[in-house]
Coordinates of N, CA and C in Angstrom, one line a residue:
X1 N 0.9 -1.2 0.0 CA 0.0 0.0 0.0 C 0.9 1.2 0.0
X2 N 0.9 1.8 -0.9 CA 1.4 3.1 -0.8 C 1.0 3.9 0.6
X3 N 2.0 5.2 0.4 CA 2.3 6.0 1.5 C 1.6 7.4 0.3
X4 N 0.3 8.0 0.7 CA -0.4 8.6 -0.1 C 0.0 10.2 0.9
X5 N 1.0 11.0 -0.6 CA 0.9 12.2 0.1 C 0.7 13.6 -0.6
X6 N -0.1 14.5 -0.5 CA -0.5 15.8 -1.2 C 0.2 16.8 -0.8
X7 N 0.1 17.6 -2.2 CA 1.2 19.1 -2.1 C 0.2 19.9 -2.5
X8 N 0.0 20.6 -2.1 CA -1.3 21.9 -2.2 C -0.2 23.2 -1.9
X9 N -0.9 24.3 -2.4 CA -0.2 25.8 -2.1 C -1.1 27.0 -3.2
X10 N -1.2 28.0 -2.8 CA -2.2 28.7 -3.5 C -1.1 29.1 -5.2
X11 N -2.2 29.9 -5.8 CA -2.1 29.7 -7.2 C -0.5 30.8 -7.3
X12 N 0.3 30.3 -8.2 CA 1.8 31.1 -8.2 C 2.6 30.1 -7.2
X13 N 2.6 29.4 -6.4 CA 2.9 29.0 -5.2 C 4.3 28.2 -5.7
X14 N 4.3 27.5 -6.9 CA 5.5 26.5 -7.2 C 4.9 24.9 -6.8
X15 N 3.6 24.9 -6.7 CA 2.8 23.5 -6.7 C 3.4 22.4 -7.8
X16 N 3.3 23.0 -8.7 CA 3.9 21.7 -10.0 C 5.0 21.5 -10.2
X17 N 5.9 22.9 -9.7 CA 7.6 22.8 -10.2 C 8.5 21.3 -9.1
X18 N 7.2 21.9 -7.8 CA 8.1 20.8 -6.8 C 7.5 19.3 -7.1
X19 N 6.4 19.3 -7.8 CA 5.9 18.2 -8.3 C 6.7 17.2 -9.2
X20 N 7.1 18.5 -10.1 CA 8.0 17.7 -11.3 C 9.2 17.1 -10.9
X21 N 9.9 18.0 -9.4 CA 11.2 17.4 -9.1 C 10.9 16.1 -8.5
X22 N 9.5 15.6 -8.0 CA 9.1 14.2 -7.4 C 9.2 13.5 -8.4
X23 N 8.5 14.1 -9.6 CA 8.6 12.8 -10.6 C 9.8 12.9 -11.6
X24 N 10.3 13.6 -11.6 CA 12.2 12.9 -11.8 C 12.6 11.7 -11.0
X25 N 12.0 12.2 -9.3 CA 13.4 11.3 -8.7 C 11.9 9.6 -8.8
X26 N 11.3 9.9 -9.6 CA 10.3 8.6 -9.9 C 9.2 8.5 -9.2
X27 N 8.8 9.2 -8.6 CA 7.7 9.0 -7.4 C 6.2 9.6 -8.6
X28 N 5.5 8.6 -8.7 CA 4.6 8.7 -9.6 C 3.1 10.1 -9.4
X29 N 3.1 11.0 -10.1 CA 2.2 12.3 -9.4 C 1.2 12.2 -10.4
X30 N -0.4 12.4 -9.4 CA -1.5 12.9 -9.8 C -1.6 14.5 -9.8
X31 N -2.2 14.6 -11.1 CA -2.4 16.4 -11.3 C -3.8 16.6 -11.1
X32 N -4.7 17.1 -10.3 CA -5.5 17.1 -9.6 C -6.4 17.9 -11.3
X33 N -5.9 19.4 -11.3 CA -6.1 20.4 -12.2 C -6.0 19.9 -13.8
X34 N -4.7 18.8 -13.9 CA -5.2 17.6 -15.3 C -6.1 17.1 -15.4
X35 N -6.3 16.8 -14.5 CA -7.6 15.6 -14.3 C -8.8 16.0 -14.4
X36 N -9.1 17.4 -13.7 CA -10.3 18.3 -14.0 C -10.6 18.2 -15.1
X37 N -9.9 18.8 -16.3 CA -9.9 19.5 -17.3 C -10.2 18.4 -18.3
X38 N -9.4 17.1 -18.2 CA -9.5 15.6 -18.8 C -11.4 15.5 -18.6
X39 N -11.4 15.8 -17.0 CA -13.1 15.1 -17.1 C -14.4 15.9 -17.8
X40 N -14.0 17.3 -17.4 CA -15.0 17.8 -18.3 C -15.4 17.6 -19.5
X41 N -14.5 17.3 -20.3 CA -14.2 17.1 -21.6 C -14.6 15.5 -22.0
X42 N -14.9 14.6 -20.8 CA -14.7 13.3 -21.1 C -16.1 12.5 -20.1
X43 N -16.3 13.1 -19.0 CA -17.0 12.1 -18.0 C -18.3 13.3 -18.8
X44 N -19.2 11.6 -19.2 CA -20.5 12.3 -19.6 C -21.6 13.4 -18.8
X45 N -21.6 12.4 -17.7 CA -22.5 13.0 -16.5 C -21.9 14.5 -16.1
X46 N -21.2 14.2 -15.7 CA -19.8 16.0 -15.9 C -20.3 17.0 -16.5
X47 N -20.4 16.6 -17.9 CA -21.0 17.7 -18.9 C -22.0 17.9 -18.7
X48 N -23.0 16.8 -19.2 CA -24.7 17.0 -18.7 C -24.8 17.9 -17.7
X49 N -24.1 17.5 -16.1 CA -24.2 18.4 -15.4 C -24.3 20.0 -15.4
X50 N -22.7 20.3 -16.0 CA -22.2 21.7 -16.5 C -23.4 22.5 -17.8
X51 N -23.4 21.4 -18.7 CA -24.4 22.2 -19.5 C -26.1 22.4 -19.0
X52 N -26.5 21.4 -17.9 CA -27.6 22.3 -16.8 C -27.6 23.4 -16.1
X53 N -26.2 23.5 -16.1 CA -26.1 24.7 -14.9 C -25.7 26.1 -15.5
X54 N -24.8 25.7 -16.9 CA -24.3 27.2 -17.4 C -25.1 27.4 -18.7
X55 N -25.5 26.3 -19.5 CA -26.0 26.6 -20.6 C -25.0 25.7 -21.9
X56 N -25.7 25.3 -23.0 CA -25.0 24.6 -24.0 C -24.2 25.4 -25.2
X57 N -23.9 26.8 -24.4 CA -22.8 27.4 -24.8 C -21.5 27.1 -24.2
X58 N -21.6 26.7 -22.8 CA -20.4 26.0 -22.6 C -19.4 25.0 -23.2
X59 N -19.9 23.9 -24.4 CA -19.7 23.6 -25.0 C -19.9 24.0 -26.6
X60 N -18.3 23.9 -27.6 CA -19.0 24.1 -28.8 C -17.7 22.8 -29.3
X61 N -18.6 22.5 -30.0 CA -17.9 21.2 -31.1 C -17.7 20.2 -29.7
X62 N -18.6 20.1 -29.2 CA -18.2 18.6 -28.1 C -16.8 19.1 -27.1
X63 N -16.5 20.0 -26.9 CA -15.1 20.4 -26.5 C -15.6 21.6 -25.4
X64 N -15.3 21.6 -23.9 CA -15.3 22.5 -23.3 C -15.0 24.1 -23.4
X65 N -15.7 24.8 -23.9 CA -15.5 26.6 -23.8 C -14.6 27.4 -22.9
X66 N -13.3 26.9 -22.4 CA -13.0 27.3 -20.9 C -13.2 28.8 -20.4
X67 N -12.7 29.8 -21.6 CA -13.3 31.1 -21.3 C -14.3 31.5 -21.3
X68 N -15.5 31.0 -22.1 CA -17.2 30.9 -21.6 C -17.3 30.7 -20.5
X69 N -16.8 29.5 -19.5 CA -17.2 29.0 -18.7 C -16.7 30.2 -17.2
X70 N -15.4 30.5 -17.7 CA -14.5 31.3 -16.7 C -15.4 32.5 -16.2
X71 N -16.1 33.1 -17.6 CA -16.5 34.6 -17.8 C -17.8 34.1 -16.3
X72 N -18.6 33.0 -16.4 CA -19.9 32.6 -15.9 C -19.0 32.7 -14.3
X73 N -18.1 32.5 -14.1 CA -17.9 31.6 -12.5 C -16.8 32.7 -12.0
X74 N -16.1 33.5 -12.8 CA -15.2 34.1 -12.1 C -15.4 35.4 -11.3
X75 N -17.1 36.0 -11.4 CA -16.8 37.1 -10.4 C -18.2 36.4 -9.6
X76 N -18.4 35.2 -9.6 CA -20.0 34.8 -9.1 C -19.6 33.7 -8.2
X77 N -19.3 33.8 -6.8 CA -19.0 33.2 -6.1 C -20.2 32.1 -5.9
X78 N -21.6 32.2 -5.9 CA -22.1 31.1 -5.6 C -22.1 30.1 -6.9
X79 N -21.8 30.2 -8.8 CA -21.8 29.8 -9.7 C -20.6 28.7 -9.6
X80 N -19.4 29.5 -8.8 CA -18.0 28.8 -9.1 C -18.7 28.0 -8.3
X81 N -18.9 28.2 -6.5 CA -19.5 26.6 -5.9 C -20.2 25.8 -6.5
X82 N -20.9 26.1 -7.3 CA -22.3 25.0 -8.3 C -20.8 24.3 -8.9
X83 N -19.8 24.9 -9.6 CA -19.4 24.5 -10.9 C -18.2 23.5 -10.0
X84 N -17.5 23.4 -9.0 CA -16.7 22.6 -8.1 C -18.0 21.5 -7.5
X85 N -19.2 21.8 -7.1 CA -19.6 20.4 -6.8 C -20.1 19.9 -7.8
X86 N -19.9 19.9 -9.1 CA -19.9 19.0 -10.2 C -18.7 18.6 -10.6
X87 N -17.5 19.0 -10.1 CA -15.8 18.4 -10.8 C -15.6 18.2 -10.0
X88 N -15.2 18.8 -8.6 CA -14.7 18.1 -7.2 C -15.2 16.9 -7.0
X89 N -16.1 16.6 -7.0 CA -16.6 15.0 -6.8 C -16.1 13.8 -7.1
X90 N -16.2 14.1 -8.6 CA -15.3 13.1 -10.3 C -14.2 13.6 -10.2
X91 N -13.4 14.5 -10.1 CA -11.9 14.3 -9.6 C -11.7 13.8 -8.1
X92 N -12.4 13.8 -7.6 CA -12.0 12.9 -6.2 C -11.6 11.5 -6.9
X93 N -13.1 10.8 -7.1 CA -13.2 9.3 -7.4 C -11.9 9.7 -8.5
X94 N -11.8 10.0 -9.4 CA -10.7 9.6 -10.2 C -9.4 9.8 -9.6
X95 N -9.2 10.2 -8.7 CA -7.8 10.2 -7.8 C -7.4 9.2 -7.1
X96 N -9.3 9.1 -6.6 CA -9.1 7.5 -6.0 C -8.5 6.0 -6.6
X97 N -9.2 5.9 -7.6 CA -9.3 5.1 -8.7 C -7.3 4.8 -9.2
X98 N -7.0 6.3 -9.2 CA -5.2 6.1 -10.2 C -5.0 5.7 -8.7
X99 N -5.1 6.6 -7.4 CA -3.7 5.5 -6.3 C -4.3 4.4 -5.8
X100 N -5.4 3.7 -6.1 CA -5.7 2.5 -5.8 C -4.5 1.5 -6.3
X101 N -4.4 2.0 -8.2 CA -3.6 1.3 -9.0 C -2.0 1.7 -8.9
X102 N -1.4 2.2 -7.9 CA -0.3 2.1 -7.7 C 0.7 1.5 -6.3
X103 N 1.6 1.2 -7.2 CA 2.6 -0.1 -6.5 C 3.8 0.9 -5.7
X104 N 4.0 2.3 -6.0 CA 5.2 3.2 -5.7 C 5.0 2.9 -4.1
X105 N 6.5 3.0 -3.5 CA 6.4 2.8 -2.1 C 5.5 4.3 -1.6
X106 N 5.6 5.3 -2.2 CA 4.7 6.7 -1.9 C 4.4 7.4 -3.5
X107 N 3.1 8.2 -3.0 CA 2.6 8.5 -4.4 C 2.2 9.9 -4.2
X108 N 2.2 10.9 -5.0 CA 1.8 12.3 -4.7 C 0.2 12.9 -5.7
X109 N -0.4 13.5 -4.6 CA -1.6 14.0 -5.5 C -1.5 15.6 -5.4
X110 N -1.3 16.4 -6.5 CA -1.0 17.6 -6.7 C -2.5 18.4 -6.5
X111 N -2.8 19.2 -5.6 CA -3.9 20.0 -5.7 C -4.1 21.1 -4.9
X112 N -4.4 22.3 -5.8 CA -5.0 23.7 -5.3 C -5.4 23.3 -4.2
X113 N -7.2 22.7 -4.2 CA -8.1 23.1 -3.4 C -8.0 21.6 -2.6
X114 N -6.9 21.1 -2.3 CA -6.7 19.6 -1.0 C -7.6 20.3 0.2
X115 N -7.7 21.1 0.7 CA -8.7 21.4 1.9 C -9.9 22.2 1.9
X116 N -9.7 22.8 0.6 CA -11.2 23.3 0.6 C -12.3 22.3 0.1
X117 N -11.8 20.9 -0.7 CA -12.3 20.3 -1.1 C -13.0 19.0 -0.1
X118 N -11.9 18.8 0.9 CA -12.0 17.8 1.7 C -11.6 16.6 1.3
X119 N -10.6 16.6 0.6 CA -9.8 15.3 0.0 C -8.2 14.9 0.2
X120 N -7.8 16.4 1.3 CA -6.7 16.1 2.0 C -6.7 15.1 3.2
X121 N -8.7 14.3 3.6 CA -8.6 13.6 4.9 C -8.3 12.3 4.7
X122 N -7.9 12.2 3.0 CA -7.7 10.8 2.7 C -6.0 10.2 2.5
X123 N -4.9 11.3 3.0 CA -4.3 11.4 2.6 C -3.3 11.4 3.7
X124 N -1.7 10.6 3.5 CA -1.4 10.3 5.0 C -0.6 11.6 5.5
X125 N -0.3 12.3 4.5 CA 0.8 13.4 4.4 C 0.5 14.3 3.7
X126 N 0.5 16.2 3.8 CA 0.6 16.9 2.8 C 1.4 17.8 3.3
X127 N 2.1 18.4 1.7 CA 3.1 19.5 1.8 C 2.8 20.2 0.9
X128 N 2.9 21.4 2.1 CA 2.6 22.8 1.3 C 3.4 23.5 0.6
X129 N 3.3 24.6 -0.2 CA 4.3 25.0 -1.0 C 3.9 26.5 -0.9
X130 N 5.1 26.8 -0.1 CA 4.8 28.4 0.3 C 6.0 29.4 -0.4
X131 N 5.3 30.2 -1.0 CA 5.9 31.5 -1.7 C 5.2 32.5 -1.1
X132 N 5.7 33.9 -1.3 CA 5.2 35.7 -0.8 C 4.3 35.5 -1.8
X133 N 3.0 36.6 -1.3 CA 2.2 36.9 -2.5 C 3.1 38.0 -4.0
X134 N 3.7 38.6 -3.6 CA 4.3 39.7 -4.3 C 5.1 39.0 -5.7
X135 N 5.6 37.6 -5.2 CA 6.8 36.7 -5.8 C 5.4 35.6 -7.1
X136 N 4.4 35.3 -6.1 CA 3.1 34.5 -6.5 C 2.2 35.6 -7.9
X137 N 2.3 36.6 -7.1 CA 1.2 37.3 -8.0 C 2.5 37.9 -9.5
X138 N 3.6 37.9 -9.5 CA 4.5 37.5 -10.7 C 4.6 36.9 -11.5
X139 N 4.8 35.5 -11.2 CA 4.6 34.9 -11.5 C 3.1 34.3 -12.2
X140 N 2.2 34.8 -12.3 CA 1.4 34.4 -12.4 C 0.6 35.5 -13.5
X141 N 0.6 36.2 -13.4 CA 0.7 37.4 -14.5 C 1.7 37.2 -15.3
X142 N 3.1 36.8 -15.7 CA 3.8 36.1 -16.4 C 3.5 34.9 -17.3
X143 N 2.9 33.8 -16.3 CA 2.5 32.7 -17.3 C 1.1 32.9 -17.6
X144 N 0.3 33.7 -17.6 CA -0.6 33.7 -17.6 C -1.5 34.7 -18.7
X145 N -0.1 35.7 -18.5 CA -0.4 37.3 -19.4 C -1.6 38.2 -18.5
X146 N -2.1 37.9 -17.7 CA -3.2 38.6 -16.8 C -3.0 39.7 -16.2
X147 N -3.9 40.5 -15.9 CA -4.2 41.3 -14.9 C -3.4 41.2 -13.7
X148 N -3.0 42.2 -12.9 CA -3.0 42.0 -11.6 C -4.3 41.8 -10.6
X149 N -4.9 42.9 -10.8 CA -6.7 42.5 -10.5 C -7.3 40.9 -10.5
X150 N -6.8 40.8 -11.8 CA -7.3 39.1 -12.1 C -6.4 38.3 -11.3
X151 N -5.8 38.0 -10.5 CA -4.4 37.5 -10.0 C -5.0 37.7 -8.6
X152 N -5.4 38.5 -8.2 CA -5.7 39.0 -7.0 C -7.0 38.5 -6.6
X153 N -8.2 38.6 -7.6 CA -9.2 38.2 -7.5 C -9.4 36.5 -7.7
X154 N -8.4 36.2 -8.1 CA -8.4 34.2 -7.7 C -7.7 34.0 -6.4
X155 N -6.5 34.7 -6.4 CA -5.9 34.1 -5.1 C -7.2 34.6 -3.6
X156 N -8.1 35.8 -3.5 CA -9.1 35.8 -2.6 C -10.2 34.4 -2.8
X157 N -9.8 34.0 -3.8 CA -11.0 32.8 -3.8 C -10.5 31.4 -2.7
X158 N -9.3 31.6 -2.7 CA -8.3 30.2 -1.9 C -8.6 30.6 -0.4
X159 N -7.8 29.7 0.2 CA -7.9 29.7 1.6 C -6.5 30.8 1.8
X160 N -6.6 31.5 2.8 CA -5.3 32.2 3.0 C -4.1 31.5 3.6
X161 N -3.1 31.6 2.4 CA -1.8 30.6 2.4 C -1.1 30.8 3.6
X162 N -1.1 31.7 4.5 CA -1.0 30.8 5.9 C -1.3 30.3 6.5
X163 N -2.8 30.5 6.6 CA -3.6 29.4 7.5 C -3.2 27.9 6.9
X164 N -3.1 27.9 5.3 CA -3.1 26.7 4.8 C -2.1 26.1 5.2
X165 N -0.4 26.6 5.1 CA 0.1 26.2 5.6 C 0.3 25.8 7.0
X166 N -0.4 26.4 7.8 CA -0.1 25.6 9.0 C -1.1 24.6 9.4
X167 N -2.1 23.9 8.0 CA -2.8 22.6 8.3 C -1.8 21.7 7.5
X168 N -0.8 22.1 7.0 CA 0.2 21.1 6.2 C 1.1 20.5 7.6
X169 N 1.8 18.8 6.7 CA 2.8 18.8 7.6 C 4.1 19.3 7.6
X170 N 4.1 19.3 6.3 CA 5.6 19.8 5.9 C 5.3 21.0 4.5
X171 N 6.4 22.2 4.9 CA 6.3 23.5 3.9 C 7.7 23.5 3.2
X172 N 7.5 23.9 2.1 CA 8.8 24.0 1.3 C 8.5 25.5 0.6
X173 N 9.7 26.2 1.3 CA 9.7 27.7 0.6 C 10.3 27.8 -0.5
X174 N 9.6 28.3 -1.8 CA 9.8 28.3 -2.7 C 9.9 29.6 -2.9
X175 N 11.1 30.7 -2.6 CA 10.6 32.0 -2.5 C 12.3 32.8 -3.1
X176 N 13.0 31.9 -3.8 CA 13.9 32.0 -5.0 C 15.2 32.3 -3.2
X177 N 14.8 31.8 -2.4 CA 15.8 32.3 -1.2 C 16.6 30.9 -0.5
X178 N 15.7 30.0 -0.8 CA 16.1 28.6 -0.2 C 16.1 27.4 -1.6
X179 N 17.1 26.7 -1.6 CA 17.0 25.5 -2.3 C 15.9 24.9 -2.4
X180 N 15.3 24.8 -3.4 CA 13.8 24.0 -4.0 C 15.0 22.8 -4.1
X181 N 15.6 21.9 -4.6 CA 15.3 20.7 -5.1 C 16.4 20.1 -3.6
X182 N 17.2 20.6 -3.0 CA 17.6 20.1 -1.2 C 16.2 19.9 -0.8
X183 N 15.2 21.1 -0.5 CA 14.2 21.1 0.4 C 13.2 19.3 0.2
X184 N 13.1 18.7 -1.4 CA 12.3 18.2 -2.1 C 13.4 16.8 -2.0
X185 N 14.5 16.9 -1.8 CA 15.3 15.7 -1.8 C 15.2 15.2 -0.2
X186 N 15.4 16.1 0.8 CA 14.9 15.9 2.3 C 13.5 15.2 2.6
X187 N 12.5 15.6 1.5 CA 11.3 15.3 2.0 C 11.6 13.7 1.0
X188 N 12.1 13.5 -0.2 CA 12.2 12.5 -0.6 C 12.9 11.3 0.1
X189 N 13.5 12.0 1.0 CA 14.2 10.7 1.8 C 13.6 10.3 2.7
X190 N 12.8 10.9 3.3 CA 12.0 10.9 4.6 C 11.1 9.9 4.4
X191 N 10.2 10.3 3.2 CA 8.9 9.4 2.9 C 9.7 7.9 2.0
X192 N 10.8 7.9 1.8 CA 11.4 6.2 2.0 C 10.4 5.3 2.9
X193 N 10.3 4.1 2.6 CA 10.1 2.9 3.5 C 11.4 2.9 4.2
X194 N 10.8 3.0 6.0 CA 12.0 2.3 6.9 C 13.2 3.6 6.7
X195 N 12.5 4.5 6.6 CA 12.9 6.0 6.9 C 12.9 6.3 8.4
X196 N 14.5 6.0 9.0 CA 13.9 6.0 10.7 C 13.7 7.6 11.1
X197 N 13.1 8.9 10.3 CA 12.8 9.7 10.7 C 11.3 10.0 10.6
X198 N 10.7 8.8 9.9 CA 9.3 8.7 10.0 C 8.1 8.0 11.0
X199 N 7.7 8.7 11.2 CA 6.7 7.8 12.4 C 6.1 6.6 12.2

């Protein structure tokens, strides 16, 4: 049985970067936010759902609209909840489903919303991935080409990244001051089998 452990951190935070350095050193990762994106597009009931709730403009050519959809949920806080308890669900079960099928001594599931969602309680470990907002909201407008406004107005949607971090077990500052791939190699030795620093 695997050793099931999540990396969550708000949006800019370096969630994937420290992800990718897991799956170099081979440790097999779920992309919470792949998987979304895979179901809409794929899990029937998914759609049916979404096209009840926003309209069958959300789709055109069989293929999800993501900026239709965005324009609907992004300043309408009770729309985005409608539109998370129709994916959060089906990406749970589908999370469930890939670490059932894995043999890795530990396995990682990459996700934004691990506690807003309530799918960090299934999970034996999570690590948070903490950056400044100033560093986050750069970053992010960067890969993104956006607004600062728009940057600003997702990150209030999350949980505030200190509170989050201190429901994690372990934080890796990702804030260009401390070694990202030491920090990621420490936690890789730790979650070894018969790691006598583990409980």
């Amino acid at each position: 049985m695997s050793v099931k452990v999540g990396i969550t951190g708000g949006i800019g935070s370096g969630k994937s970067t420290v992800s990718k350095i897991f799956e170099v050193l081979g440790v097999p990762v779920y992309y919470a936010d792949d998987a979304s994106k895979r179901i809409m597009n794929a899990d029937k009931d998914v759609i049916n759902a979404i096209i009840a709730a926003f309209g069958t403009e959300t789709y055109k050519e069989g293929k999800l609209d993501r900026s239709y959809l965005a324009s609907q949920v992004f300043s309408n806080k009770e729309k985005l909840e409608l539109l998370n308890s129709i994916v959060h669900p089906a990406t749970i079960l589908d999370a469930d489903k890939w670490l059932e099928k894995q043999s890795a001594p530990f396995v990682i599931k990459e996700a934004a919303l691990l506690f807003e969602s309530g799918s960090y309680a299934a999970l034996d470990y999570v690590i948070g991935v903490y950056a400044p907002t100033a560093l986050r909201l750069h970053r992010v407008m960067q890969r993104d080409n956006v607004p600062r406004e728009q940057v600003l107005a997702r990150m209030n949607k999350q949980i505030d990244d200190n509170i989050k971090m201190k429901l994690c077990d372990f934080v890796v500052k990702n804030d260009e001051q401390h070694s990202l791939i030491e920090q990621v190699l420490e936690l890789y030795q730790f979650l070894q089998p018969g790691s006598k620093d583990r409980p």
